[in-house]
Amino acid sequence: GADRPLAGRRVLVTSGPTHEPIDPVRYIANRSSGRQGHAIAQAAARAGASVTLISGPVAIPDPPGVAVIRVETAREMLEAVEAAMPADIAIFAAAVADWRPEQEAGAKKIKKDGTGPAPLALAENPDILATIARKTVGRPPLVVGFAAETDTVLDHARAKIARKGCDLIVANDVSAAGGVMGGLENTVHLIHRDGAVETWPRLSKDEVARRLVVYLAGMVAG
Ligand code: C5P
């Protein structure tokens, strides 16, 4: 029905930051709160979907009616995403750390030894969105990415669609002045593979989630 446009669909959502351990007590992370991703998972569940939410470490509650899998690192997130497939719609809203400390964190805290800090060598994390979007077997029919940009949002988003192989990018401006990262509101642009762009007014993250779910339901139905 019109109130449950995702009935019978399987939806996978990633949300939150990832934490990349340096040692047992330190990590690299970012300012993502998980609010937008969690709101999308909740809205999809309300729309009738069977939802798996794969979340990095966040301080917000699990959305009701959603199967939540908690992970810490990008590599764990990729593994959990693969395990949660198949899906009809996969939405990658997590702010995955691009890099992790190259050295695997050991059991011991790194100590000051008086010679100054050791350089922190980084290794690139797997791109979860690109890995799933480029699958030749078992690719979800609708793969949605997010783009958090601070400048020339649309140009970057178009390039990102091509690079990652997803169907749609939800782009938002996260420059500090907007207060999007960690905040409650968002202004988004939806950029399609074919270049079509739709811009929504500034809305609460909950409202962005509700509208996005209706929008995606329309894309999978049509
Ligand atoms: O390249 P960038 O990080 O700007 O791309 C953002 C999009 O890619 C988001 O949808 C994010 O969830 C996803 N991503 C990912 N794995 C990464 C990096 C980004 O899934 N390692």
Coordinates of N, CA and C and ligand atoms in Angstrom, one line a residue:
G1 N 0.8 -1.2 0.0 CA 0.0 0.0 0.0 C 0.9 1.3 0.0
A2 N 0.2 2.4 -0.1 CA 0.9 3.7 -0.2 C 1.7 4.0 1.1
D3 N 1.3 3.5 2.2 CA 2.0 3.8 3.5 C 3.1 2.8 3.7
R4 N 3.2 1.7 3.0 CA 4.3 0.7 3.1 C 4.9 0.4 1.8
P5 N 5.5 1.4 1.1 CA 5.9 1.3 -0.3 C 7.1 0.3 -0.4
L6 N 7.8 0.0 0.7 CA 8.9 -1.0 0.7 C 8.6 -2.4 1.2
A7 N 7.3 -2.7 1.3 CA 6.9 -4.0 1.8 C 7.5 -5.1 1.0
G8 N 8.1 -6.1 1.6 CA 8.7 -7.2 0.9 C 10.1 -6.9 0.4
R9 N 10.6 -5.7 0.6 CA 12.0 -5.4 0.1 C 13.0 -5.6 1.2
R10 N 14.2 -6.0 0.8 CA 15.3 -6.1 1.8 C 16.2 -4.8 1.6
V11 N 16.4 -4.1 2.7 CA 17.2 -2.9 2.6 C 18.4 -3.0 3.5
L12 N 19.6 -2.6 3.0 CA 20.8 -2.7 3.8 C 21.3 -1.2 3.9
V13 N 21.6 -0.8 5.2 CA 22.1 0.6 5.4 C 23.4 0.5 6.2
T14 N 24.4 1.3 5.8 CA 25.5 1.5 6.6 C 25.4 2.9 7.2
S15 N 25.9 3.1 8.5 CA 25.8 4.3 9.2 C 26.9 4.6 10.2
G16 N 27.1 5.8 10.5 CA 28.1 6.1 11.6 C 29.5 6.2 11.0
P17 N 30.4 6.5 11.9 CA 31.8 6.6 11.5 C 32.4 5.2 11.6
T18 N 33.7 5.0 11.2 CA 34.4 3.8 11.6 C 35.5 4.3 12.5
H19 N 36.0 3.4 13.4 CA 37.1 3.7 14.3 C 38.3 2.8 13.8
E20 N 39.4 3.4 13.6 CA 40.6 2.6 13.1 C 41.6 2.6 14.2
P21 N 41.8 1.5 14.9 CA 42.7 1.6 16.1 C 44.2 1.8 15.8
I22 N 44.8 2.6 16.6 CA 46.2 2.9 16.5 C 46.9 2.0 17.5
D23 N 46.3 1.8 18.7 CA 46.8 0.9 19.7 C 45.5 0.6 20.6
P24 N 45.6 -0.1 21.7 CA 44.3 -0.5 22.4 C 43.5 0.7 22.9
V25 N 44.1 1.9 23.0 CA 43.3 3.0 23.6 C 43.1 4.2 22.6
R26 N 43.8 4.2 21.5 CA 43.7 5.3 20.5 C 43.1 4.9 19.2
Y27 N 42.4 5.8 18.5 CA 41.9 5.4 17.2 C 41.8 6.7 16.3
I28 N 41.7 6.5 15.0 CA 41.4 7.5 14.1 C 39.9 7.4 13.8
A29 N 39.2 8.6 13.8 CA 37.7 8.5 13.5 C 37.3 9.8 12.9
N30 N 36.0 10.1 12.8 CA 35.5 11.4 12.2 C 34.3 11.8 12.9
R31 N 33.7 12.9 12.6 CA 32.6 13.5 13.3 C 31.2 13.0 13.0
S32 N 31.1 11.9 12.2 CA 29.8 11.4 11.9 C 29.0 10.9 13.2
S33 N 27.7 11.3 13.3 CA 26.9 10.9 14.4 C 26.1 9.7 14.1
G34 N 26.0 9.3 12.8 CA 25.1 8.2 12.5 C 23.6 8.6 12.3
R35 N 23.3 9.9 12.6 CA 21.9 10.3 12.6 C 21.2 10.1 11.3
Q36 N 21.9 10.5 10.2 CA 21.2 10.4 8.9 C 21.0 8.9 8.5
G37 N 22.0 8.1 8.7 CA 21.9 6.7 8.3 C 20.9 5.9 9.2
H38 N 20.9 6.2 10.5 CA 19.9 5.6 11.4 C 18.5 6.0 11.0
A39 N 18.3 7.3 10.7 CA 17.0 7.7 10.3 C 16.5 7.1 9.0
I40 N 17.4 6.8 8.1 CA 17.0 6.1 6.9 C 16.6 4.7 7.2
A41 N 17.4 4.0 8.0 CA 17.0 2.6 8.4 C 15.7 2.6 9.0
Q42 N 15.4 3.5 9.9 CA 14.1 3.5 10.6 C 13.0 3.8 9.7
A43 N 13.2 4.8 8.8 CA 12.1 5.1 7.8 C 11.9 4.0 6.9
A44 N 12.9 3.2 6.5 CA 12.7 2.1 5.6 C 11.9 1.0 6.3
A45 N 12.2 0.8 7.6 CA 11.5 -0.2 8.3 C 10.0 0.2 8.4
R46 N 9.8 1.4 8.7 CA 8.4 1.9 8.8 C 7.7 1.8 7.5
A47 N 8.4 1.8 6.4 CA 7.8 1.7 5.0 C 7.7 0.2 4.7
G48 N 7.9 -0.7 5.6 CA 7.6 -2.1 5.4 C 8.8 -2.9 5.0
A49 N 10.0 -2.3 4.8 CA 11.2 -3.1 4.4 C 11.7 -4.0 5.6
S50 N 12.4 -5.0 5.2 CA 13.2 -5.8 6.2 C 14.6 -5.2 6.1
V51 N 15.0 -4.5 7.2 CA 16.2 -3.7 7.2 C 17.3 -4.2 8.1
T52 N 18.5 -4.3 7.5 CA 19.7 -4.5 8.3 C 20.5 -3.2 8.3
L53 N 20.9 -2.8 9.5 CA 21.7 -1.6 9.7 C 23.0 -2.0 10.2
I54 N 24.1 -1.6 9.4 CA 25.4 -1.9 9.9 C 26.1 -0.6 10.3
S55 N 26.3 -0.6 11.6 CA 26.7 0.7 12.2 C 28.1 0.7 12.8
G56 N 28.8 1.7 12.6 CA 30.0 2.0 13.3 C 29.7 2.5 14.7
P57 N 30.7 2.8 15.5 CA 30.4 3.3 16.9 C 29.7 4.6 16.9
V58 N 28.5 4.6 17.5 CA 27.6 5.8 17.6 C 27.1 5.9 19.0
A59 N 26.6 7.1 19.3 CA 26.1 7.4 20.7 C 24.5 7.5 20.6
I60 N 23.9 7.1 19.5 CA 22.5 7.2 19.4 C 21.8 5.8 19.5
P61 N 20.5 5.8 19.9 CA 19.9 4.4 20.1 C 19.7 3.7 18.8
D62 N 19.6 2.4 18.9 CA 19.2 1.5 17.7 C 17.8 1.9 17.3
P63 N 17.6 2.1 16.0 CA 16.2 2.4 15.5 C 15.3 1.2 15.7
P64 N 14.1 1.4 16.1 CA 13.2 0.3 16.3 C 12.8 -0.5 15.0
G65 N 12.7 -1.8 15.2 CA 12.2 -2.6 14.0 C 13.3 -2.9 13.0
V66 N 14.6 -2.7 13.4 CA 15.7 -2.8 12.5 C 16.7 -3.8 13.1
A67 N 17.3 -4.7 12.3 CA 18.3 -5.6 12.7 C 19.6 -4.8 12.7
V68 N 20.3 -4.6 13.8 CA 21.5 -3.7 13.9 C 22.7 -4.6 14.1
I69 N 23.7 -4.4 13.3 CA 25.0 -5.1 13.5 C 26.0 -4.0 13.7
R70 N 26.7 -4.1 14.9 CA 27.7 -3.1 15.2 C 29.1 -3.5 14.8
V71 N 29.8 -2.6 14.2 CA 31.2 -2.9 13.9 C 32.0 -1.7 14.3
E72 N 33.3 -1.9 14.2 CA 34.2 -0.8 14.6 C 35.0 -0.3 13.4
T73 N 35.6 -1.2 12.6 CA 36.5 -0.7 11.6 C 35.9 -0.8 10.2
A74 N 36.5 -0.2 9.2 CA 36.0 -0.3 7.8 C 36.0 -1.7 7.3
R75 N 37.1 -2.4 7.7 CA 37.2 -3.8 7.2 C 36.1 -4.7 7.8
E76 N 35.8 -4.5 9.1 CA 34.7 -5.2 9.7 C 33.4 -4.8 9.1
M77 N 33.2 -3.5 8.7 CA 32.0 -3.1 8.1 C 31.8 -3.8 6.7
L78 N 32.8 -3.9 5.9 CA 32.7 -4.5 4.6 C 32.3 -6.0 4.8
E79 N 32.9 -6.7 5.8 CA 32.6 -8.1 6.1 C 31.2 -8.2 6.4
A80 N 30.7 -7.3 7.3 CA 29.3 -7.4 7.8 C 28.3 -7.1 6.6
V81 N 28.7 -6.2 5.7 CA 27.8 -5.9 4.6 C 27.7 -7.1 3.7
E82 N 28.9 -7.7 3.4 CA 28.9 -8.9 2.5 C 28.0 -10.0 3.1
A83 N 28.1 -10.2 4.5 CA 27.3 -11.2 5.2 C 25.8 -10.9 5.2
A84 N 25.5 -9.6 5.1 CA 24.0 -9.2 5.2 C 23.3 -9.3 3.8
M85 N 24.1 -9.5 2.7 CA 23.5 -9.5 1.4 C 22.7 -10.9 1.2
P86 N 21.8 -11.0 0.3 CA 21.5 -10.0 -0.7 C 20.5 -8.9 -0.2
A87 N 20.4 -7.9 -1.0 CA 19.5 -6.8 -0.7 C 19.0 -6.2 -2.0
D88 N 17.7 -5.7 -1.9 CA 17.1 -5.0 -3.0 C 17.7 -3.6 -3.2
I89 N 17.9 -3.0 -2.0 CA 18.4 -1.6 -2.0 C 19.6 -1.6 -0.9
A90 N 20.7 -1.0 -1.3 CA 21.8 -0.8 -0.4 C 22.2 0.6 -0.3
I91 N 22.1 1.2 0.9 CA 22.3 2.6 1.1 C 23.6 2.8 2.0
F92 N 24.6 3.4 1.4 CA 25.9 3.6 2.1 C 26.0 5.0 2.7
A93 N 25.5 5.1 3.9 CA 25.5 6.4 4.6 C 26.6 6.6 5.6
A94 N 27.4 5.5 5.8 CA 28.5 5.6 6.8 C 29.6 6.5 6.3
A95 N 30.2 7.2 7.3 CA 31.4 8.0 7.0 C 32.6 7.1 7.3
V96 N 32.9 6.2 6.3 CA 34.0 5.3 6.5 C 35.4 6.0 6.5
A97 N 36.2 5.6 7.4 CA 37.6 6.2 7.4 C 38.3 5.8 6.1
D98 N 38.9 6.7 5.4 CA 39.6 6.4 4.2 C 40.9 5.6 4.5
W99 N 41.5 5.9 5.6 CA 42.8 5.3 5.9 C 42.7 4.7 7.3
R100 N 43.5 3.7 7.5 CA 43.7 3.1 8.9 C 45.2 3.0 9.1
P101 N 45.6 3.0 10.4 CA 47.0 2.8 10.7 C 47.5 1.5 10.0
E102 N 48.6 1.6 9.3 CA 49.1 0.4 8.6 C 49.5 -0.7 9.5
Q103 N 50.1 -0.3 10.7 CA 50.4 -1.3 11.7 C 49.2 -1.8 12.5
E104 N 48.9 -3.0 12.4 CA 47.8 -3.6 13.2 C 48.0 -3.3 14.7
A105 N 46.9 -2.8 15.3 CA 47.1 -2.4 16.8 C 47.4 -3.7 17.6
G106 N 48.4 -3.6 18.4 CA 48.7 -4.7 19.3 C 48.0 -4.6 20.6
A107 N 48.4 -5.4 21.6 CA 47.8 -5.4 22.9 C 48.3 -4.3 23.8
K108 N 49.5 -3.7 23.4 CA 50.1 -2.7 24.3 C 50.0 -1.3 23.8
K109 N 49.7 -0.4 24.7 CA 49.7 1.0 24.4 C 51.0 1.5 23.9
I110 N 51.0 2.3 22.9 CA 52.3 2.9 22.4 C 52.8 3.9 23.4
K111 N 54.1 3.8 23.9 CA 54.6 4.7 24.9 C 55.4 5.8 24.3
K112 N 55.5 6.9 25.1 CA 56.4 8.0 24.8 C 57.8 7.5 25.2
D113 N 58.8 7.6 24.2 CA 60.1 7.1 24.6 C 61.1 8.2 24.7
G114 N 60.7 9.4 24.6 CA 61.6 10.5 24.7 C 62.2 11.0 23.4
T115 N 62.0 10.2 22.3 CA 62.6 10.6 21.0 C 61.6 11.3 20.1
G116 N 60.4 11.6 20.7 CA 59.4 12.3 19.9 C 58.5 11.3 19.3
P117 N 57.3 11.7 18.7 CA 56.4 10.8 18.1 C 56.9 10.0 16.9
A118 N 56.6 8.7 16.9 CA 56.9 7.9 15.7 C 55.9 8.3 14.6
P119 N 56.3 8.3 13.3 CA 55.4 8.7 12.3 C 54.3 7.6 12.2
L120 N 53.1 8.1 11.9 CA 51.9 7.1 11.8 C 51.7 6.8 10.3
A121 N 52.1 5.6 10.0 CA 52.0 5.2 8.6 C 50.5 4.7 8.4
L122 N 49.9 5.1 7.2 CA 48.5 4.7 7.0 C 48.4 3.8 5.8
A123 N 47.4 3.0 5.8 CA 47.1 2.1 4.7 C 45.6 2.5 4.3
E124 N 45.3 2.3 3.0 CA 44.0 2.6 2.5 C 43.0 1.6 2.9
N125 N 41.8 2.0 3.3 CA 40.7 1.1 3.6 C 40.0 0.6 2.4
P126 N 39.3 -0.5 2.4 CA 38.5 -0.9 1.3 C 37.4 0.1 1.1
D127 N 37.0 0.3 -0.2 CA 35.8 1.2 -0.4 C 34.6 0.3 -0.5
I128 N 33.8 0.3 0.6 CA 32.7 -0.6 0.7 C 31.6 -0.4 -0.4
L129 N 31.3 0.9 -0.6 CA 30.3 1.2 -1.6 C 30.8 0.7 -3.0
A130 N 32.0 1.1 -3.4 CA 32.5 0.7 -4.7 C 32.6 -0.9 -4.8
T131 N 33.0 -1.5 -3.7 CA 33.1 -3.0 -3.8 C 31.7 -3.6 -4.1
I132 N 30.7 -3.1 -3.5 CA 29.3 -3.7 -3.7 C 28.7 -3.2 -5.0
A133 N 28.9 -1.9 -5.4 CA 28.3 -1.4 -6.6 C 29.0 -2.1 -7.8
R134 N 30.2 -2.5 -7.7 CA 30.9 -3.1 -8.9 C 30.8 -4.6 -9.0
K135 N 30.0 -5.2 -8.1 CA 29.8 -6.7 -8.1 C 29.2 -7.1 -9.4
T136 N 29.7 -8.2 -10.0 CA 29.0 -8.6 -11.2 C 27.9 -9.7 -10.9
V137 N 28.1 -10.3 -9.7 CA 27.1 -11.3 -9.3 C 26.5 -10.8 -7.9
G138 N 25.2 -10.7 -7.8 CA 24.6 -10.4 -6.5 C 24.6 -8.9 -6.2
R139 N 24.8 -8.1 -7.2 CA 24.8 -6.6 -6.9 C 23.4 -6.2 -6.6
P140 N 23.1 -5.5 -5.5 CA 21.8 -5.0 -5.2 C 21.3 -4.2 -6.4
P141 N 20.0 -4.3 -6.8 CA 19.5 -3.5 -8.0 C 19.6 -2.0 -7.8
L142 N 19.6 -1.6 -6.6 CA 19.7 -0.1 -6.4 C 20.8 0.1 -5.3
V143 N 21.9 0.8 -5.7 CA 23.0 1.1 -4.8 C 23.1 2.6 -4.7
V144 N 23.0 3.1 -3.5 CA 23.0 4.5 -3.2 C 24.2 4.9 -2.3
G145 N 24.9 5.9 -2.8 CA 26.0 6.4 -2.0 C 25.7 7.8 -1.5
F146 N 26.5 8.2 -0.5 CA 26.5 9.6 0.0 C 27.7 10.3 -0.4
A147 N 27.7 11.6 -0.5 CA 28.8 12.4 -0.7 C 28.8 13.6 0.3
A148 N 29.7 13.6 1.2 CA 29.9 14.7 2.1 C 31.0 15.6 1.6
E149 N 30.6 16.7 1.1 CA 31.5 17.6 0.5 C 31.5 19.0 1.2
T150 N 32.6 19.7 1.0 CA 32.6 21.1 1.6 C 32.6 22.1 0.4
D151 N 32.8 21.7 -0.8 CA 32.8 22.7 -1.9 C 32.5 22.0 -3.2
T152 N 32.1 22.7 -4.2 CA 31.6 22.2 -5.5 C 31.0 20.8 -5.4
V153 N 29.9 20.8 -4.6 CA 29.2 19.6 -4.2 C 28.8 18.7 -5.4
L154 N 28.1 19.4 -6.4 CA 27.6 18.6 -7.5 C 28.7 18.0 -8.4
D155 N 29.7 18.8 -8.7 CA 30.8 18.3 -9.5 C 31.4 17.1 -8.9
H156 N 31.7 17.2 -7.6 CA 32.3 16.1 -6.9 C 31.4 14.8 -6.9
A157 N 30.1 15.1 -6.7 CA 29.2 14.0 -6.6 C 29.1 13.3 -8.0
R158 N 29.1 14.0 -9.1 CA 29.0 13.4 -10.4 C 30.3 12.5 -10.7
A159 N 31.4 13.0 -10.3 CA 32.6 12.3 -10.4 C 32.6 11.0 -9.6
K160 N 32.0 11.1 -8.4 CA 31.9 10.0 -7.5 C 31.0 8.9 -8.0
I161 N 29.9 9.2 -8.6 CA 29.0 8.2 -9.2 C 29.8 7.4 -10.2
A162 N 30.6 8.1 -11.1 CA 31.3 7.4 -12.1 C 32.4 6.5 -11.5
R163 N 33.1 7.0 -10.5 CA 34.2 6.3 -9.9 C 33.7 5.1 -9.1
K164 N 32.6 5.2 -8.4 CA 32.1 4.1 -7.6 C 31.2 3.1 -8.2
G165 N 30.5 3.6 -9.3 CA 29.6 2.7 -10.0 C 28.2 2.5 -9.3
C166 N 27.8 3.5 -8.5 CA 26.5 3.4 -7.8 C 25.4 4.1 -8.7
D167 N 24.2 3.9 -8.3 CA 23.1 4.4 -9.2 C 22.7 5.8 -8.8
L168 N 22.9 6.2 -7.6 CA 22.4 7.5 -7.1 C 23.4 7.9 -6.0
I169 N 23.6 9.2 -6.0 CA 24.4 9.8 -4.8 C 23.5 10.9 -4.1
V170 N 23.5 10.8 -2.8 CA 22.9 11.8 -2.0 C 24.0 12.7 -1.5
A171 N 24.0 13.9 -2.0 CA 25.2 14.8 -1.7 C 24.7 15.8 -0.7
N172 N 25.6 16.1 0.2 CA 25.3 17.2 1.2 C 26.6 18.0 1.4
D173 N 26.3 19.2 1.8 CA 27.4 20.2 2.1 C 27.7 20.1 3.6
V174 N 28.9 19.6 3.9 CA 29.2 19.4 5.3 C 30.3 20.5 5.8
S175 N 30.4 21.6 5.0 CA 31.3 22.6 5.5 C 30.8 23.1 6.8
A176 N 31.7 23.5 7.7 CA 31.4 23.8 9.1 C 30.3 24.7 9.3
A177 N 30.1 25.7 8.4 CA 29.1 26.7 8.6 C 27.7 26.1 8.6
G178 N 27.5 25.0 7.9 CA 26.2 24.4 7.7 C 25.7 23.6 8.9
G179 N 26.7 23.2 9.7 CA 26.4 22.4 10.9 C 25.7 21.0 10.6
V180 N 26.0 20.5 9.4 CA 25.3 19.2 9.1 C 25.9 18.0 9.8
M181 N 27.3 18.0 9.9 CA 27.9 16.9 10.6 C 27.6 17.0 12.1
G182 N 26.9 16.0 12.6 CA 26.6 16.0 14.0 C 25.3 16.8 14.3
G183 N 24.8 17.5 13.3 CA 23.6 18.3 13.5 C 22.3 17.5 13.1
L184 N 21.2 18.2 13.2 CA 19.9 17.6 13.0 C 19.3 17.8 11.7
E185 N 19.9 18.7 10.9 CA 19.3 19.1 9.6 C 20.3 18.8 8.5
N186 N 19.7 18.8 7.3 CA 20.5 18.5 6.1 C 19.9 19.1 4.9
T187 N 20.7 19.6 4.0 CA 20.3 20.0 2.6 C 20.9 19.1 1.6
V188 N 20.1 18.3 0.9 CA 20.7 17.3 0.0 C 20.3 17.5 -1.4
H189 N 21.2 17.0 -2.3 CA 21.0 16.9 -3.7 C 21.0 15.5 -4.1
L190 N 20.1 15.0 -4.9 CA 20.1 13.7 -5.4 C 20.6 13.7 -6.8
I191 N 21.7 13.0 -7.0 CA 22.4 13.0 -8.4 C 22.3 11.6 -8.9
H192 N 21.7 11.5 -10.1 CA 21.5 10.2 -10.8 C 22.7 9.9 -11.7
R193 N 22.8 8.6 -12.0 CA 23.8 8.1 -13.0 C 23.8 8.9 -14.3
D194 N 22.6 9.2 -14.7 CA 22.5 9.9 -16.0 C 22.7 11.4 -15.9
G195 N 23.0 11.9 -14.7 CA 23.3 13.3 -14.6 C 22.2 14.1 -14.0
A196 N 20.9 13.6 -14.0 CA 19.8 14.3 -13.5 C 20.0 14.7 -12.0
V197 N 19.6 15.9 -11.6 CA 19.8 16.3 -10.2 C 18.5 16.9 -9.7
E198 N 18.2 16.5 -8.4 CA 17.1 17.0 -7.7 C 17.6 17.6 -6.4
T199 N 17.2 18.8 -6.1 CA 17.7 19.4 -4.8 C 16.5 19.6 -3.9
W200 N 16.6 19.2 -2.7 CA 15.6 19.3 -1.7 C 15.9 20.5 -0.8
P201 N 14.9 21.1 -0.2 CA 15.1 22.2 0.7 C 15.8 21.7 2.0
R202 N 16.3 22.6 2.9 CA 16.8 22.2 4.2 C 15.7 21.5 5.0
L203 N 16.0 20.3 5.4 CA 15.0 19.5 6.1 C 15.7 18.9 7.4
S204 N 14.8 18.4 8.3 CA 15.4 17.6 9.3 C 15.9 16.3 8.7
K205 N 16.9 15.6 9.4 CA 17.4 14.4 8.9 C 16.3 13.3 8.8
D206 N 15.4 13.4 9.8 CA 14.3 12.4 9.8 C 13.4 12.6 8.5
E207 N 13.2 13.9 8.2 CA 12.4 14.1 7.0 C 13.1 13.8 5.7
V208 N 14.4 14.0 5.6 CA 15.2 13.6 4.5 C 15.1 12.1 4.4
A209 N 15.1 11.4 5.5 CA 15.1 9.9 5.5 C 13.7 9.5 4.9
R210 N 12.6 10.1 5.4 CA 11.3 9.7 5.0 C 11.1 9.9 3.5
R211 N 11.5 11.1 3.0 CA 11.4 11.4 1.6 C 12.3 10.5 0.7
L212 N 13.5 10.2 1.2 CA 14.4 9.3 0.5 C 13.8 8.0 0.3
V213 N 13.2 7.4 1.4 CA 12.6 6.1 1.3 C 11.5 6.1 0.2
V214 N 10.6 7.1 0.2 CA 9.6 7.1 -0.8 C 10.2 7.2 -2.2
Y215 N 11.2 8.0 -2.3 CA 11.9 8.2 -3.6 C 12.5 6.9 -4.1
L216 N 13.2 6.2 -3.2 CA 13.8 5.0 -3.6 C 12.8 3.9 -3.9
A217 N 11.7 3.9 -3.2 CA 10.6 2.9 -3.4 C 10.1 3.2 -4.9
G218 N 10.0 4.4 -5.2 CA 9.6 4.8 -6.6 C 10.5 4.3 -7.6
M219 N 11.8 4.4 -7.3 CA 12.9 3.9 -8.3 C 12.8 2.4 -8.5
V220 N 12.6 1.6 -7.4 CA 12.6 0.2 -7.5 C 11.3 -0.3 -8.1
A221 N 10.3 0.4 -7.9 CA 9.0 0.0 -8.5 C 8.9 0.3 -10.0
G222 N 9.5 1.4 -10.4 CA 9.4 1.8 -11.8 C 10.4 1.1 -12.6
Ligands
C5P1 O1 34.9 8.7 -1.4 P1 33.9 9.2 -0.4 O2 34.3 8.8 1.0 O3 33.6 10.7 -0.4 O4 32.6 8.5 -0.7 C1 31.5 8.5 0.1 C2 30.6 7.4 -0.1 O5 31.3 6.2 -0.2 C3 29.6 7.2 1.0 O6 28.4 6.6 0.5 C4 30.4 6.2 1.9 O7 29.5 5.5 2.8 C5 31.1 5.3 0.9 N1 32.4 4.8 1.3 C6 32.5 3.5 1.6 N2 33.7 3.0 1.9 C7 34.8 3.8 2.0 C8 34.7 5.1 1.7 C9 33.5 5.6 1.4 O8 31.5 2.7 1.6 N3 36.0 3.2 2.4

